[in-house]
mmCIF file of C-alpha atoms in Angstrom:
data_model
loop_
_atom_site.group_PDB
_atom_site.id
_atom_site.type_symbol
_atom_site.label_atom_id
_atom_site.label_comp_id
_atom_site.label_asym_id
_atom_site.label_seq_id
_atom_site.Cartn_x
_atom_site.Cartn_y
_atom_site.Cartn_z
ATOM 1 C CA UNK A 1 68.210 -181.296 97.894
ATOM 2 C CA UNK A 2 66.773 -182.845 94.951
ATOM 3 C CA UNK A 3 63.231 -184.254 93.665
ATOM 4 C CA UNK A 4 61.979 -184.529 90.325
ATOM 5 C CA UNK A 5 60.467 -181.157 89.960
ATOM 6 C CA UNK A 6 61.910 -178.984 92.851
ATOM 7 C CA UNK A 7 65.502 -178.091 93.091
ATOM 8 C CA UNK A 8 67.144 -176.158 96.377
ATOM 9 C CA UNK A 9 69.949 -174.429 97.363
ATOM 10 C CA UNK A 10 71.367 -171.816 100.435
ATOM 11 C CA UNK A 11 70.679 -168.716 98.494
ATOM 12 C CA UNK A 12 71.846 -164.998 99.702
ATOM 13 C CA UNK A 13 69.065 -162.926 100.242
ATOM 14 C CA UNK A 14 70.553 -160.656 97.803
ATOM 15 C CA UNK A 15 70.484 -162.745 95.063
ATOM 16 C CA UNK A 16 68.168 -162.020 92.796
ATOM 17 C CA UNK A 17 66.003 -165.547 92.637
ATOM 18 C CA UNK A 18 65.794 -164.751 96.556
ATOM 19 C CA UNK A 19 64.747 -160.717 96.251
ATOM 20 C CA UNK A 20 62.337 -161.498 93.979
ATOM 21 C CA UNK A 21 61.001 -164.885 95.672
ATOM 22 C CA UNK A 22 60.918 -162.392 99.043
ATOM 23 C CA UNK A 23 59.234 -159.555 97.900
ATOM 24 C CA UNK A 24 57.027 -161.397 96.291
ATOM 25 C CA UNK A 25 56.263 -162.784 99.911
ATOM 26 C CA UNK A 26 56.077 -159.428 101.650
ATOM 27 C CA UNK A 27 53.357 -158.634 98.341
ATOM 28 C CA UNK A 28 51.408 -160.979 99.671
ATOM 29 C CA UNK A 29 51.781 -160.780 103.345
ATOM 30 C CA UNK A 30 50.828 -157.063 102.607
ATOM 31 C CA UNK A 31 47.704 -157.553 100.645
ATOM 32 C CA UNK A 32 46.695 -160.266 102.738
ATOM 33 C CA UNK A 33 46.864 -158.540 105.884
ATOM 34 C CA UNK A 34 45.020 -155.768 104.733
ATOM 35 C CA UNK A 35 42.571 -157.611 102.535
ATOM 36 C CA UNK A 36 43.132 -154.986 99.791
ATOM 37 C CA UNK A 37 45.965 -154.383 96.826
ATOM 38 C CA UNK A 38 49.591 -153.187 98.079
ATOM 39 C CA UNK A 39 49.236 -149.412 98.335
ATOM 40 C CA UNK A 40 52.889 -147.818 96.557
ATOM 41 C CA UNK A 41 55.165 -148.232 98.962
ATOM 42 C CA UNK A 42 53.971 -150.557 101.005
ATOM 43 C CA UNK A 43 55.901 -153.655 100.077
ATOM 44 C CA UNK A 44 59.757 -151.709 100.267
ATOM 45 C CA UNK A 45 58.452 -150.360 103.801
ATOM 46 C CA UNK A 46 57.230 -154.139 105.839
ATOM 47 C CA UNK A 47 60.593 -155.588 104.155
ATOM 48 C CA UNK A 48 62.759 -152.315 105.527
ATOM 49 C CA UNK A 49 60.965 -152.893 108.785
ATOM 50 C CA UNK A 50 61.439 -156.590 108.922
ATOM 51 C CA UNK A 51 64.740 -157.589 106.815
ATOM 52 C CA UNK A 52 66.057 -160.621 105.584
ATOM 53 C CA UNK A 53 69.974 -160.174 105.811
ATOM 54 C CA UNK A 54 70.139 -162.473 109.055
ATOM 55 C CA UNK A 55 69.726 -164.789 106.606
ATOM 56 C CA UNK A 56 73.434 -166.196 106.121
ATOM 57 C CA UNK A 57 75.696 -167.871 107.782
ATOM 58 C CA UNK A 58 76.555 -167.446 110.835
ATOM 59 C CA UNK A 59 73.089 -166.676 111.726
ATOM 60 C CA UNK A 60 70.645 -168.306 109.495
ATOM 61 C CA UNK A 61 70.437 -169.330 105.780
ATOM 62 C CA UNK A 62 67.500 -168.781 103.454
ATOM 63 C CA UNK A 63 67.004 -171.497 100.957
ATOM 64 C CA UNK A 64 65.492 -170.571 97.182
ATOM 65 C CA UNK A 65 63.406 -173.355 95.879
ATOM 66 C CA UNK A 66 63.566 -173.695 91.867
ATOM 67 C CA UNK A 67 61.171 -176.192 90.222
ATOM 68 C CA UNK A 68 61.159 -176.862 86.623
ATOM 69 C CA UNK A 69 64.378 -174.289 86.848
ATOM 70 C CA UNK A 70 62.348 -171.164 87.963
ATOM 71 C CA UNK A 71 62.978 -169.742 91.647
ATOM 72 C CA UNK A 72 59.174 -170.891 93.096
ATOM 73 C CA UNK A 73 59.871 -170.845 96.549
ATOM 74 C CA UNK A 74 61.700 -170.012 99.988
ATOM 75 C CA UNK A 75 62.082 -170.238 103.364
ATOM 76 C CA UNK A 76 64.718 -169.381 105.576
ATOM 77 C CA UNK A 77 65.747 -170.324 109.003
ATOM 78 C CA UNK A 78 67.283 -167.734 112.181
ATOM 79 C CA UNK A 79 69.453 -169.748 114.620
ATOM 80 C CA UNK A 80 68.453 -168.521 118.236
ATOM 81 C CA UNK A 81 70.755 -170.224 121.861
ATOM 82 C CA UNK A 82 68.621 -172.820 122.145
ATOM 83 C CA UNK A 83 66.219 -173.411 119.296
ATOM 84 C CA UNK A 84 65.761 -171.720 115.492
ATOM 85 C CA UNK A 85 63.157 -169.953 114.196
ATOM 86 C CA UNK A 86 61.855 -170.919 110.605
ATOM 87 C CA UNK A 87 60.561 -167.841 108.504
ATOM 88 C CA UNK A 88 59.745 -166.559 104.485
ATOM 89 C CA UNK A 89 57.856 -169.514 103.686
ATOM 90 C CA UNK A 90 56.738 -169.222 100.460
ATOM 91 C CA UNK A 91 55.866 -170.831 97.438
ATOM 92 C CA UNK A 92 54.802 -168.335 94.457
ATOM 93 C CA UNK A 93 50.727 -169.108 93.568
ATOM 94 C CA UNK A 94 51.694 -170.411 90.079
ATOM 95 C CA UNK A 95 53.199 -173.399 91.766
ATOM 96 C CA UNK A 96 51.135 -174.312 94.869
ATOM 97 C CA UNK A 97 49.692 -177.883 95.172
ATOM 98 C CA UNK A 98 52.841 -179.142 93.948
ATOM 99 C CA UNK A 99 54.764 -180.447 96.635
ATOM 100 C CA UNK A 100 57.052 -177.425 97.019
ATOM 101 C CA UNK A 101 55.608 -176.466 100.711
ATOM 102 C CA UNK A 102 56.489 -180.180 101.873
ATOM 103 C CA UNK A 103 59.806 -180.143 99.792
ATOM 104 C CA UNK A 104 61.135 -177.012 101.385
ATOM 105 C CA UNK A 105 60.184 -178.219 105.311
ATOM 106 C CA UNK A 106 61.886 -180.840 104.620
ATOM 107 C CA UNK A 107 65.037 -179.571 102.807
ATOM 108 C CA UNK A 108 65.097 -177.005 105.991
ATOM 109 C CA UNK A 109 64.822 -179.464 108.689
ATOM 110 C CA UNK A 110 67.835 -181.762 106.815
ATOM 111 C CA UNK A 111 70.072 -178.333 107.325
ATOM 112 C CA UNK A 112 68.585 -177.424 110.962
ATOM 113 C CA UNK A 113 69.806 -181.144 111.898
ATOM 114 C CA UNK A 114 72.860 -181.114 109.890
ATOM 115 C CA UNK A 115 73.704 -177.897 112.584
ATOM 116 C CA UNK A 116 72.489 -179.333 115.076
ATOM 117 C CA UNK A 117 70.195 -177.493 116.092
ATOM 118 C CA UNK A 118 66.801 -179.914 118.453
ATOM 119 C CA UNK A 119 63.724 -177.479 117.916
ATOM 120 C CA UNK A 120 62.536 -175.373 115.052
ATOM 121 C CA UNK A 121 59.602 -173.019 115.934
ATOM 122 C CA UNK A 122 57.523 -170.389 114.141
ATOM 123 C CA UNK A 123 54.377 -167.642 114.472
ATOM 124 C CA UNK A 124 52.323 -166.764 111.901
ATOM 125 C CA UNK A 125 48.802 -165.101 111.199
ATOM 126 C CA UNK A 126 45.265 -166.578 111.712
ATOM 127 C CA UNK A 127 44.343 -165.699 107.867
ATOM 128 C CA UNK A 128 47.138 -167.996 106.915
ATOM 129 C CA UNK A 129 45.438 -170.836 106.955
ATOM 130 C CA UNK A 130 47.116 -172.875 104.638
ATOM 131 C CA UNK A 131 50.314 -172.674 106.265
ATOM 132 C CA UNK A 132 49.038 -173.219 109.671
ATOM 133 C CA UNK A 133 47.277 -176.776 107.747
ATOM 134 C CA UNK A 134 51.322 -176.795 106.658
ATOM 135 C CA UNK A 135 52.911 -176.575 109.009
ATOM 136 C CA UNK A 136 50.456 -178.833 111.055
ATOM 137 C CA UNK A 137 50.685 -181.848 108.561
ATOM 138 C CA UNK A 138 54.526 -182.417 108.530
ATOM 139 C CA UNK A 139 54.339 -182.741 112.594
ATOM 140 C CA UNK A 140 54.903 -178.569 113.679
ATOM 141 C CA UNK A 141 52.262 -178.561 117.310
ATOM 142 C CA UNK A 142 50.321 -175.152 118.299
ATOM 143 C CA UNK A 143 52.335 -173.935 121.468
ATOM 144 C CA UNK A 144 52.235 -171.072 123.422
ATOM 145 C CA UNK A 145 53.710 -167.632 122.609
ATOM 146 C CA UNK A 146 57.413 -167.705 122.636
ATOM 147 C CA UNK A 147 57.445 -163.585 121.245
ATOM 148 C CA UNK A 148 55.472 -160.726 121.185
ATOM 149 C CA UNK A 149 55.263 -159.752 117.460
ATOM 150 C CA UNK A 150 52.903 -157.539 115.848
ATOM 151 C CA UNK A 151 51.734 -160.126 113.560
ATOM 152 C CA UNK A 152 52.162 -163.333 115.849
ATOM 153 C CA UNK A 153 48.536 -164.923 116.194
ATOM 154 C CA UNK A 154 49.609 -168.407 116.249
ATOM 155 C CA UNK A 155 52.756 -170.120 117.136
ATOM 156 C CA UNK A 156 54.203 -173.648 116.311
ATOM 157 C CA UNK A 157 57.573 -175.422 117.711
ATOM 158 C CA UNK A 158 58.427 -179.221 115.735
ATOM 159 C CA UNK A 159 61.093 -180.924 117.977
ATOM 160 C CA UNK A 160 63.463 -182.560 115.133
ATOM 161 C CA UNK A 161 65.486 -186.540 115.803
ATOM 162 C CA UNK A 162 68.984 -185.731 115.708
ATOM 163 C CA UNK A 163 71.447 -188.046 115.281
ATOM 164 C CA UNK A 164 73.539 -188.732 117.647
ATOM 165 C CA UNK A 165 76.991 -186.884 115.656
ATOM 166 C CA UNK A 166 75.181 -183.856 115.448
ATOM 167 C CA UNK A 167 76.437 -181.267 117.544
ATOM 168 C CA UNK A 168 74.416 -179.160 119.843
ATOM 169 C CA UNK A 169 73.454 -175.681 118.668
ATOM 170 C CA UNK A 170 74.552 -172.594 120.939
#
């Protein structure tokens, strides 16, 4: 998928472009959660506690978006038996406000439909107000808790319109 400024491609979480974005994602999550600068080892510990290795086929995928040729954003999807979980949605601060979040959501949803996914769910925190607004603008609605994640405070779901040719997710 491509626009004038943004391109996106599935990328292994260990690829250098993905790794730098995932580390930045965790750094921001830790910093915002604690409301202070990140301490040594906190990002590595968070990444170890919640790894991204399953964001690869056949259990999911990770998309990396480039803007003007540079890694600028990422988003992952984990396949579940009857739905898929959106995770690791991150746009680098220098690229925010330029359509990257919307671009990534559209790309994830397009790939999800192609895989036969009928519903996407996600959880997020109260302090991530920009993320919650992005999801709401793009048709995700708040639902009851579907997990007991330590950091989950809001849960969203979007029902995707599948084409008749798309297979159902198992």
